[in-house]
mmCIF file of C-alpha atoms in Angstrom:
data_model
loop_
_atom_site.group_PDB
_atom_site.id
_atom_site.type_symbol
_atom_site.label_atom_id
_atom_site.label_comp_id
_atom_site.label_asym_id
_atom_site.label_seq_id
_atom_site.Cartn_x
_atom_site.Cartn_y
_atom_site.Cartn_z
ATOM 1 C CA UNK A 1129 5.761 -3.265 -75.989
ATOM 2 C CA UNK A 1130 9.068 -3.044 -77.887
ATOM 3 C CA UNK A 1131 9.363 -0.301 -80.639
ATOM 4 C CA UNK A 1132 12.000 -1.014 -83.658
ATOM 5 C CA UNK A 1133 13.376 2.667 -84.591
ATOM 6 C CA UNK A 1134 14.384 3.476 -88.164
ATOM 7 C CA UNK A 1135 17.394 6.095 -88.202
ATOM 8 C CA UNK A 1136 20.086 7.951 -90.050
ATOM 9 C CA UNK A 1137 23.752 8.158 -89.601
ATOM 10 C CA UNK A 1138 25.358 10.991 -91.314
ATOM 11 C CA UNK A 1139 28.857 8.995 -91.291
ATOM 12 C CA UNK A 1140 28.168 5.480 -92.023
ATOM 13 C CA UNK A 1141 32.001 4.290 -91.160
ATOM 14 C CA UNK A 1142 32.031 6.612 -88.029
ATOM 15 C CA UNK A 1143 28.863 4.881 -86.998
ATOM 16 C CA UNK A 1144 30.390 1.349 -87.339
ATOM 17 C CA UNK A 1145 33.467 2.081 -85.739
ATOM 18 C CA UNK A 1146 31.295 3.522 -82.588
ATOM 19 C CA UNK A 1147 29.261 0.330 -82.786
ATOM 20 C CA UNK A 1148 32.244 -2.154 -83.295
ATOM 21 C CA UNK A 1149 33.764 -0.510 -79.646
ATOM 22 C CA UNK A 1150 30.448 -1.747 -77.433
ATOM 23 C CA UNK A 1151 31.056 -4.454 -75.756
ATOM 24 C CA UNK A 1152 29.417 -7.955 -78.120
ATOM 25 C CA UNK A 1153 27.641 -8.734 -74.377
ATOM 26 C CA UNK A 1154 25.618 -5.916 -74.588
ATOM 27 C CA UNK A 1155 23.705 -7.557 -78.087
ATOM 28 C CA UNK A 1156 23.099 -3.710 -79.931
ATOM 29 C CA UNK A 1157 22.764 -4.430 -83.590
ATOM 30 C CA UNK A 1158 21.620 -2.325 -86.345
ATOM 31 C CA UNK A 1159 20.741 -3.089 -89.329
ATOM 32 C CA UNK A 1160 20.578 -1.653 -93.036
ATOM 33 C CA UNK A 1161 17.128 -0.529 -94.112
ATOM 34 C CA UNK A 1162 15.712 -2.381 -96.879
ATOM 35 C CA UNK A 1163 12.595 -2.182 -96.484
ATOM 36 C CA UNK A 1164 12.220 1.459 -97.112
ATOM 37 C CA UNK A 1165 13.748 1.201 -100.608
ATOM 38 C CA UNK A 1166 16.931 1.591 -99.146
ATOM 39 C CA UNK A 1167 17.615 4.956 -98.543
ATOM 40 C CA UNK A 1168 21.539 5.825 -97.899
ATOM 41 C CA UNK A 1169 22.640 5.818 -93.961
ATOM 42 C CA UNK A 1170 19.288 4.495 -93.044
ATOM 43 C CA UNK A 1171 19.463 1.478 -90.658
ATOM 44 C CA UNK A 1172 16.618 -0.016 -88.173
ATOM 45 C CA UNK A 1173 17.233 -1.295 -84.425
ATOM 46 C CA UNK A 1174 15.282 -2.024 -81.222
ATOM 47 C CA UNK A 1175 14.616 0.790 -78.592
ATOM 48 C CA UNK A 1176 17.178 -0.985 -76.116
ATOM 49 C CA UNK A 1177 19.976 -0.809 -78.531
ATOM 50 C CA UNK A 1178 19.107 2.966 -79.969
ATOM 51 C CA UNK A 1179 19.154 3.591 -75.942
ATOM 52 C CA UNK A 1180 22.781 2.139 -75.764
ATOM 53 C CA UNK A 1181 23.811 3.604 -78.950
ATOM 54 C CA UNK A 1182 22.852 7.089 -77.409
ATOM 55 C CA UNK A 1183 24.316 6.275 -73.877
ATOM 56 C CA UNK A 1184 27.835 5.917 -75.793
ATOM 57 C CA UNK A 1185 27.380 9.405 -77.185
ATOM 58 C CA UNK A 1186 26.722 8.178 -81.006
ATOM 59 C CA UNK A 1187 25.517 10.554 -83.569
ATOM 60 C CA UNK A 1188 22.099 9.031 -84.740
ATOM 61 C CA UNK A 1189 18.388 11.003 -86.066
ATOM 62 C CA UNK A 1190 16.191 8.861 -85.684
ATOM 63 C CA UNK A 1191 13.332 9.431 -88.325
ATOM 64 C CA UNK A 1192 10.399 6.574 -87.227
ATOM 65 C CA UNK A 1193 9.036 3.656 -85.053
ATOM 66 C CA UNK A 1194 7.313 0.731 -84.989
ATOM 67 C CA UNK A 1195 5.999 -1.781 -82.503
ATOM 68 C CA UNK A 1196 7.929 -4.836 -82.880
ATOM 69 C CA UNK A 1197 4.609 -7.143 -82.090
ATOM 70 C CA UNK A 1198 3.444 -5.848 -85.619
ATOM 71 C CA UNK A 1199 6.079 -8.519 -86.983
ATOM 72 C CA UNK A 1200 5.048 -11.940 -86.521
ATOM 73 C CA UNK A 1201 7.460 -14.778 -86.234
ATOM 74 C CA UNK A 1202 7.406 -18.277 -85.401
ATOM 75 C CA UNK A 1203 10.080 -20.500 -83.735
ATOM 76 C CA UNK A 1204 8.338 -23.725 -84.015
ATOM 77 C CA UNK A 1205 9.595 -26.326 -81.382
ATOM 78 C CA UNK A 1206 12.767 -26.512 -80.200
ATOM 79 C CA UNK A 1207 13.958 -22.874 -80.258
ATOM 80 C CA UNK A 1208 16.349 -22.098 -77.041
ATOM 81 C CA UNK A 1209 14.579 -19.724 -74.227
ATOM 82 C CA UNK A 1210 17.486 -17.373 -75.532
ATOM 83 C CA UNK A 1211 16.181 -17.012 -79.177
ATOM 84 C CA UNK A 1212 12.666 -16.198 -77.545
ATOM 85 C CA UNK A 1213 13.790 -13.791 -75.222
ATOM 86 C CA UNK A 1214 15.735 -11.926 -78.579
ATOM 87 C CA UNK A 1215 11.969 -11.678 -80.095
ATOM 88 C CA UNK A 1216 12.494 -8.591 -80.395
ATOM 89 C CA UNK A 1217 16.332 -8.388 -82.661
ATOM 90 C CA UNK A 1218 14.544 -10.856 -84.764
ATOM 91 C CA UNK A 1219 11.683 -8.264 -85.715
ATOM 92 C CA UNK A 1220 13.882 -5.928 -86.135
ATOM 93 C CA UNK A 1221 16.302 -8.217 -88.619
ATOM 94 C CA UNK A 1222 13.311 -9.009 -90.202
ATOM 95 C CA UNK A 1223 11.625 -5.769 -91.233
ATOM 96 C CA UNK A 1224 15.236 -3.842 -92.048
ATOM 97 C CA UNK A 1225 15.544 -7.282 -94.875
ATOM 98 C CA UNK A 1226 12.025 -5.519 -96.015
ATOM 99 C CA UNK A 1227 9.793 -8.266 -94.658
ATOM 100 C CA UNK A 1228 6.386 -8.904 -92.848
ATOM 101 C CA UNK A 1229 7.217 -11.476 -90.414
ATOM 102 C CA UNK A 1230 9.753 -14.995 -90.206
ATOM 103 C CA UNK A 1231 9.221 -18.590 -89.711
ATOM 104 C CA UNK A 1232 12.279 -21.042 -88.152
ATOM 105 C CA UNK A 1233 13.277 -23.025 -91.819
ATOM 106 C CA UNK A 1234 16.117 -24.803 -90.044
ATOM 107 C CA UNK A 1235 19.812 -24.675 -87.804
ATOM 108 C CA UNK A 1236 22.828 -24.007 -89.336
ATOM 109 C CA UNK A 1237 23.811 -21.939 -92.468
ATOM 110 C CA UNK A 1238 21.626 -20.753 -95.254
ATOM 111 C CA UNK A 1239 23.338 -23.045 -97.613
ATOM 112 C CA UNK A 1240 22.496 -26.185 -95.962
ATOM 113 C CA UNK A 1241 18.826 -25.038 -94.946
ATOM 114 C CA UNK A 1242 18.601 -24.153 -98.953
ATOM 115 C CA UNK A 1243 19.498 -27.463 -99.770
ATOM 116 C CA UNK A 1244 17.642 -29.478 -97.042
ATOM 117 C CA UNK A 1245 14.561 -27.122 -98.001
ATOM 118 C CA UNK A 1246 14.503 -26.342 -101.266
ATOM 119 C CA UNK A 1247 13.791 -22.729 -100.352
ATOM 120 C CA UNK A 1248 15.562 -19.989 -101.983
ATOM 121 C CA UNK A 1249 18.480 -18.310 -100.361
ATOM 122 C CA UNK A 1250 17.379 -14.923 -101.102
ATOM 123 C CA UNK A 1251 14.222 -15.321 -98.848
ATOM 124 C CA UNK A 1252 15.875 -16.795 -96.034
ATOM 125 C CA UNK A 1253 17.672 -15.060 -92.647
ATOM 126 C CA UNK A 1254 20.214 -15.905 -90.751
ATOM 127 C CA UNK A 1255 20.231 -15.055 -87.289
ATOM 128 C CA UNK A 1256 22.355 -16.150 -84.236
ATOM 129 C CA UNK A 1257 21.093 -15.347 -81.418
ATOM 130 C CA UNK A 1258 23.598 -15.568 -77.819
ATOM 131 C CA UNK A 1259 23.343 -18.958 -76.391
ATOM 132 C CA UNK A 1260 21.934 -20.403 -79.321
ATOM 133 C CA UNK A 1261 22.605 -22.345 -82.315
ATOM 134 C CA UNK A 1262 22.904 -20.434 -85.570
ATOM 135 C CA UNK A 1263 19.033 -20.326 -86.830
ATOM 136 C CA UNK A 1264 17.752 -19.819 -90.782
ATOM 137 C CA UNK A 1265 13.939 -18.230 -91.113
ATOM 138 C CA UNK A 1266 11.972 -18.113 -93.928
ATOM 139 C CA UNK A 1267 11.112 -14.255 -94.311
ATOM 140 C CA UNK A 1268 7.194 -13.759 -95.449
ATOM 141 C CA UNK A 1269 6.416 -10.857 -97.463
ATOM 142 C CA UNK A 1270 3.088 -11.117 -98.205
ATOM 143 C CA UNK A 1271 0.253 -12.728 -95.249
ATOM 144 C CA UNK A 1272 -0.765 -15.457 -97.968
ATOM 145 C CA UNK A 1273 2.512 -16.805 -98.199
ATOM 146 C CA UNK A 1274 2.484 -17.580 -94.458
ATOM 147 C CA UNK A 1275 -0.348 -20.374 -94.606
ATOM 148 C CA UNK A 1276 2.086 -22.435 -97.319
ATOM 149 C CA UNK A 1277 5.241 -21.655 -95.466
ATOM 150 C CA UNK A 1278 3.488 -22.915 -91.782
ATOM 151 C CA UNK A 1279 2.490 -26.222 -93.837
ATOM 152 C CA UNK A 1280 5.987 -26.537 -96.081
ATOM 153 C CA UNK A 1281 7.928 -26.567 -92.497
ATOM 154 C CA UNK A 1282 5.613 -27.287 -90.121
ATOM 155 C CA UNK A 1283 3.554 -30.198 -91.374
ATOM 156 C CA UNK A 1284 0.767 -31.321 -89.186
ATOM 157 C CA UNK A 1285 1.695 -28.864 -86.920
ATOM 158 C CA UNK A 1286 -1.273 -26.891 -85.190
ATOM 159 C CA UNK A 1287 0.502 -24.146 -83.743
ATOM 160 C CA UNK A 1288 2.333 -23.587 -87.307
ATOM 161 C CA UNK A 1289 -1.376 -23.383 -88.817
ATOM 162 C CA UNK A 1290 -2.659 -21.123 -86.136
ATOM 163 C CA UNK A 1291 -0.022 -18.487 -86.513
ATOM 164 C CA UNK A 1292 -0.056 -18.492 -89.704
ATOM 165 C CA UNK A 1293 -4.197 -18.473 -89.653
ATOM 166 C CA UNK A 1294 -3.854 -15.213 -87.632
ATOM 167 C CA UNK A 1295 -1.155 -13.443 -89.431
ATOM 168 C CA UNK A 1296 -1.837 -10.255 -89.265
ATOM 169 C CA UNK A 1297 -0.372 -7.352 -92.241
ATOM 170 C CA UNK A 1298 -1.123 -8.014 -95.284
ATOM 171 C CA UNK A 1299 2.564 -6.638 -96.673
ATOM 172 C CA UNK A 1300 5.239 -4.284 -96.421
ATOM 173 C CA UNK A 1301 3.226 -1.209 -96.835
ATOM 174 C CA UNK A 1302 0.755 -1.809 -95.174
ATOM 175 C CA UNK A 1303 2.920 -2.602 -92.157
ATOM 176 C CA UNK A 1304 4.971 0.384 -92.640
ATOM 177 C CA UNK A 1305 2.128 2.932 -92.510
ATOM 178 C CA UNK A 1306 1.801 1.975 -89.099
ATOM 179 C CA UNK A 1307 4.932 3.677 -88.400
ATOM 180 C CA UNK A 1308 5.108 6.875 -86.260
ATOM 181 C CA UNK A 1309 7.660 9.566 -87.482
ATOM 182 C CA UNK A 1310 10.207 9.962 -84.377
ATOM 183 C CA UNK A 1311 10.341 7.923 -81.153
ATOM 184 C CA UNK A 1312 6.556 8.489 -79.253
ATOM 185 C CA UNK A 1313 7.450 10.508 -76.500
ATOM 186 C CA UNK A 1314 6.214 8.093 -73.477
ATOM 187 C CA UNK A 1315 9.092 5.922 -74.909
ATOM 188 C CA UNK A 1316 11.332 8.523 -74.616
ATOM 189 C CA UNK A 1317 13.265 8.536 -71.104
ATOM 190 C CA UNK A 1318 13.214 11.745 -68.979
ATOM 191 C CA UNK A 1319 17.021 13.170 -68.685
ATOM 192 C CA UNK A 1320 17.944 12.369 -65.157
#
């Protein structure tokens, strides 16, 4: 179980100058909260990259959690093992852009899925995983858009139709009043 934490920063260009100075390997992003109505310094990021953040001594509160499962997404075939095994980022990208889950629309850059797809920049993602190509999602905001967006980019596709059969919140706040205030404290590590 992976937990996406929502947090402040009282020092917003502090904060990205700490972030900019850990090493790209390491993969700790953070991302601006949107889906919260945007309140100022607020940003959302997976457990393992709050952990790192704190390791390198950066000034963070972090005000709630969520499990990352919550947030469904679908690769669709194709995807690298890499881009699976960053489930987790992608949740996190996906509910900070104030969304209920993601479906692969296409490779490259939101431009070129926009015009292959017809789809509207404004709802799409971009998000490039290490080791992978640059992907585009389609971000669902609402459970009954996820049966026409499985079918618009999926066609024929059973495993589209299932996951989108099966999706589970029904929208953004009904998602986010799942949300625990803090980090739950079996998540928290003991201080060696």
């Amino acid at each position: 179980m992976c937990q996406l934490i929502r947090f402040r920063v009282s020092h917003r260009a502090a904060f990205a100058e700490a972030l900019s100075r850990i090493p790209g390997e390491l993969w700790v992003t953070a991302h601006d909260d949107r889906a919260r109505g945007g309140e100022p310094g607020t940003l959302w990021a997976t457990l393992a990259a709050l952990d790192v953040m704190r390791e390198r001594g950066i000034a963070l509160e972090p005000i709630e959690s969520l499990e990352a499962e919550l947030i469904p997404v679908f690769y669709g075939p194709g995807a690298t093992v890499h881009a699976k095994l960053m489930a987790a980022d992608l949740r996190c990208c996906t509910l900070a852009a104030g969304a209920v889950g993601a479906i692969r629309a296409g490779e490259g850059r939101v431009d070129d899925v926009t015009r292959a797809t017809g789809l509207r920049a404004e709802d799409l993602l971009a998000w490039q995983p290490p080791f992978s190509p640059p992907y585009v999602w389609l971000l669902i905001r609402r459970r009954e858009d996820a049966l026409p967006a499985a079918s618009r980019l999926f066609p024929g596709n059973a495993a589209a139709r299932q996951w989108a059969e099966r999706f589970g919140v029904s929208g953004l706040p009904a998602l986010l009043s799942r949300a625990q205030p803090g980090i739950p404290a079996k998540l928290v590590p003991e201080p060696a």
